Amino acid sequence: MSDPIIYRLHDIAKSYRGRSAPAVLVPGVMEIRRGEICVIVGPSGAGKSTLLRILGMIEPPTTGWLMFDNQRYDANTQPALSYRRRVVYLFQRPLLLSQSVYDNVNYGLRVRGIKDEQNRVQRAIAQVGLQHLTHANTRTLSGGEAQRVALARALVIEPDILLLDEPTANLDPANVEVIERVIRERNQQQGMTIVLVTHNLFQARRLAQQVGLMLDGKLIEYARASAFFESPVDPRTSAFIRGDMIF
Amino acid sequence: MNTQIFSLKSILATTLFSAALALSSCAAPAPTAAPTPAAPPANMTLATTTSTNDTGLLAAILPDFERQYNAKVKVIAVGTGQALKLGEDGNADVVLVHARAQEDDFVAKGFGINRRDVMVNDFIIVGPTADPAKVKGEALAAPALRKIAEAKANFASRGDNSGTNTKEKDLWKISAVTPISSTTGWYYAVGQGMGETLTFANEKAAYTLTDRGTWLAQKNRLPNLSIIVGGEKVVQNTDPALQNPYGVIPVNPAKHPNIKANLAEQFAVWITSPATKQKIALFGVEEFGQALFRPL
Amino acid sequence: MLWSVILLSLQVSGLALFFAAFIGVPFGAWLALTRFRGRSIILAVLYTFMGLPPVVVGLMVYLLLSQTGPFAQLQWLFTTNAMVMAQAVISTPIVAGTVMAAVSGVEPDLRRQLLSLGATPLRAMWDVVFEARFGVLLALVAGFGRNISEVGAVMLVGGNIEGFTRVLTTAIVLETRQGKFDLAVSLGLVLLGLSFLVNGLLLILQTRTNGIWRAV
């Protein structure tokens, strides 16, 4: 646990059948520090979600490998369930079970055999501000509420790493505010490592300690937030920050 | 296209023909009973029991009637109960069945008119060749049934109120045993036709009452069964209670005006005529080596 | 007499449904959730079996159980066991096919999301099937409906024996053959009533669960 680096990516590439260019290409070594908020930005279709799925050990890379806390994950090596369970992935379009909010938030605990943790579940629901909907069926929720339930469902597990794929896309400012607050709280209070994918540069500025920019599947800039925004190395990064890029 | 033109033509021809007939009947005295062959055949519905149809008797004798009277006979082969019901509802023009009491009731209630005897065949008791109830040698059916009941040997009943089933119930009455399917334990009311009941008896090593015709026609597929009571030939059957008389009854047109009363009556006359009786007496000799029915 | 026939119908069809569900639900779920070589062939066979004529099933079961058949020692012919067997064969493909359709209707991404929440693959599969629970219930109702209204196969292998294997449908055939149409029609109404009852139960179940959801 003393290693400050939780993720090491080695020459990761991911290709899909029938597509010539790889969807993701991260040459060399990319590291993510324990307890940090790392934000990956880039236009849609740049391969951000694919990279996040590799980090979530949902999809293996085609070539290269991932070291997660000294556990190797590649095309031929599946991580043990106990490792996989330390990472939770919040999907861009989260799907909830047609059950109560409580049952949904409790899901991660239930599958881990953790029982009688009502307080923990209630706390997670309260943190996303949905106490009044604890027993409502998820079918009755609005998009923003559903996204918050999905966040609570991920947080209740208290994972080491939380991966968020565009968690605030298409949400109104109030819901965005709640979700960003919760992300910051968890990171500061529990030292939770958070990797967040967004196309929203302002969100990256608000949250990130480390920022990466992906263009056409390639990670072209990866730096501390201050360096990324104030003295980017790659001219394309400057263009992206200025908003000059036309997609 | 061709067939359409043809059918149009034939309709035209028929219309012209009947018009000509109408004209001629005005001018000349009424034509004779036998209709001209060119007229389309009249349909008649005969409701009968499965035994007359399944044995092939009707197929052997009916063409003669159809030719003679320019008729087309639709045969509905069902149980006696349903056959009589078909007549009762006016869904058949004439019935040919074998359950005397029900037939008399049918006539008494005015559904049919002028019942006539046609023929008899006989019933036999068949059972497992091993004869577990030791019935063989018994000449009469009622004591044989008694023995079966005492031995608690399996017995398959039609259980469908058919003529055969009615006969079986009468025989049990004589034997003074009252078996009930659900409680007796060895008595099975199959509730299906003779063929299915024989199949059941063959599979379950059971005795059953059957008409000889069905037995002869199907015994090749019933390797576990043989005749226990009634003898190998009709003439060897000495139990009067096993005789099975068939009656023909035209349906009463007063109850149902759409009944083909004339044709039905002609059918009753024809099937009891000496020529037809001759044919009935010979039916089965070639195929089974013995007659299946004896005309009355 | 009438009650025992109704009871036997329910018993036979219910037991047959139990076996059909036991095989059909997992099989249908498995077909919906996995992709493998030859799956389309299995689907084609399944769809064919969904429309299998009951009489053909009855004939097959009959030949298996008959004195000359391979399972003659069971002594099952003309017993309720044979009827349960035939009905289970008839309704299993229907249950499997309907369950497959229902489970296929669940968002495919749900399983991945459950896995990412730490579920084991089996657990995630189960929860996806549970998500389709209303469809699964519908499959069971469809299977039961097919069972209880089926006549050809039970007539062949059961034999319609009074007090032993006579069920509603075979009783209707018998009464019709005897010309006792009023009794046949009443039995038909009982059959119709049973179907209605089962479907009504399903409807109540559906609206009740929905009601709970809406109430909060």
PDB file of C-alpha atoms in Angstrom, chain B residues 79 81-82 85 89 159-161 181-182 185 187-193 199-200 203-204, chain C residues 62 66-67 75 77-79 155 159-164 166 174 176-181:
ATOM      1  CA  GLY B  79     -70.992 -43.142 -30.570  1.00  0.00           C
ATOM      2  CA  GLY B  81     -75.344 -41.367 -27.961  1.00  0.00           C
ATOM      3  CA  GLN B  82     -74.028 -38.690 -30.262  1.00  0.00           C
ATOM      4  CA  LYS B  85     -78.272 -36.577 -30.644  1.00  0.00           C
ATOM      5  CA  ASP B  89     -81.010 -31.838 -33.420  1.00  0.00           C
ATOM      6  CA  GLY B 159     -67.319 -45.562 -20.597  1.00  0.00           C
ATOM      7  CA  ASP B 160     -68.797 -43.364 -23.335  1.00  0.00           C
ATOM      8  CA  ASN B 161     -72.486 -44.369 -23.316  1.00  0.00           C
ATOM      9  CA  SER B 181     -64.170 -46.506 -12.307  1.00  0.00           C
ATOM     10  CA  SER B 182     -62.721 -44.240  -9.666  1.00  0.00           C
ATOM     11  CA  GLY B 185     -59.661 -50.196  -8.501  1.00  0.00           C
ATOM     12  CA  TYR B 187     -62.393 -51.147 -13.498  1.00  0.00           C
ATOM     13  CA  TYR B 188     -61.290 -48.481 -15.981  1.00  0.00           C
ATOM     14  CA  ALA B 189     -63.828 -46.357 -17.863  1.00  0.00           C
ATOM     15  CA  VAL B 190     -61.678 -45.297 -20.788  1.00  0.00           C
ATOM     16  CA  GLY B 191     -64.133 -42.820 -22.253  1.00  0.00           C
ATOM     17  CA  GLN B 192     -62.935 -43.310 -25.810  1.00  0.00           C
ATOM     18  CA  GLY B 193     -63.709 -45.401 -28.879  1.00  0.00           C
ATOM     19  CA  THR B 199     -55.379 -50.627 -27.083  1.00  0.00           C
ATOM     20  CA  PHE B 200     -55.734 -49.899 -23.396  1.00  0.00           C
ATOM     21  CA  GLU B 203     -51.343 -52.479 -22.789  1.00  0.00           C
ATOM     22  CA  LYS B 204     -52.783 -52.978 -19.327  1.00  0.00           C
TER      23      LYS B 204
ATOM     24  CA  TYR C  62     -46.900 -43.137 -26.053  1.00  0.00           C
ATOM     25  CA  SER C  66     -45.924 -48.534 -24.421  1.00  0.00           C
ATOM     26  CA  GLN C  67     -45.409 -52.223 -23.626  1.00  0.00           C
ATOM     27  CA  GLN C  75     -45.698 -48.747 -16.178  1.00  0.00           C
ATOM     28  CA  LEU C  77     -48.808 -45.440 -19.834  1.00  0.00           C
ATOM     29  CA  PHE C  78     -52.394 -44.430 -19.008  1.00  0.00           C
ATOM     30  CA  THR C  79     -51.312 -42.805 -15.749  1.00  0.00           C
ATOM     31  CA  MET C 155     -56.006 -38.267 -24.523  1.00  0.00           C
ATOM     32  CA  GLY C 159     -56.502 -42.535 -21.893  1.00  0.00           C
ATOM     33  CA  ASN C 160     -59.296 -40.378 -20.416  1.00  0.00           C
ATOM     34  CA  ILE C 161     -60.011 -42.984 -17.728  1.00  0.00           C
ATOM     35  CA  GLU C 162     -62.725 -41.922 -15.349  1.00  0.00           C
ATOM     36  CA  GLY C 163     -61.403 -41.283 -11.860  1.00  0.00           C
ATOM     37  CA  PHE C 164     -57.813 -41.824 -12.952  1.00  0.00           C
ATOM     38  CA  ARG C 166     -59.842 -37.838 -16.986  1.00  0.00           C
ATOM     39  CA  LEU C 174     -66.194 -37.455 -24.267  1.00  0.00           C
ATOM     40  CA  THR C 176     -69.396 -34.022 -26.988  1.00  0.00           C
ATOM     41  CA  ARG C 177     -69.086 -37.505 -28.484  1.00  0.00           C
ATOM     42  CA  GLN C 178     -72.047 -38.573 -26.399  1.00  0.00           C
ATOM     43  CA  GLY C 179     -74.043 -35.620 -27.572  1.00  0.00           C
ATOM     44  CA  LYS C 180     -74.215 -34.166 -24.045  1.00  0.00           C
ATOM     45  CA  PHE C 181     -73.489 -30.702 -25.323  1.00  0.00           C
TER      46      PHE C 181
END
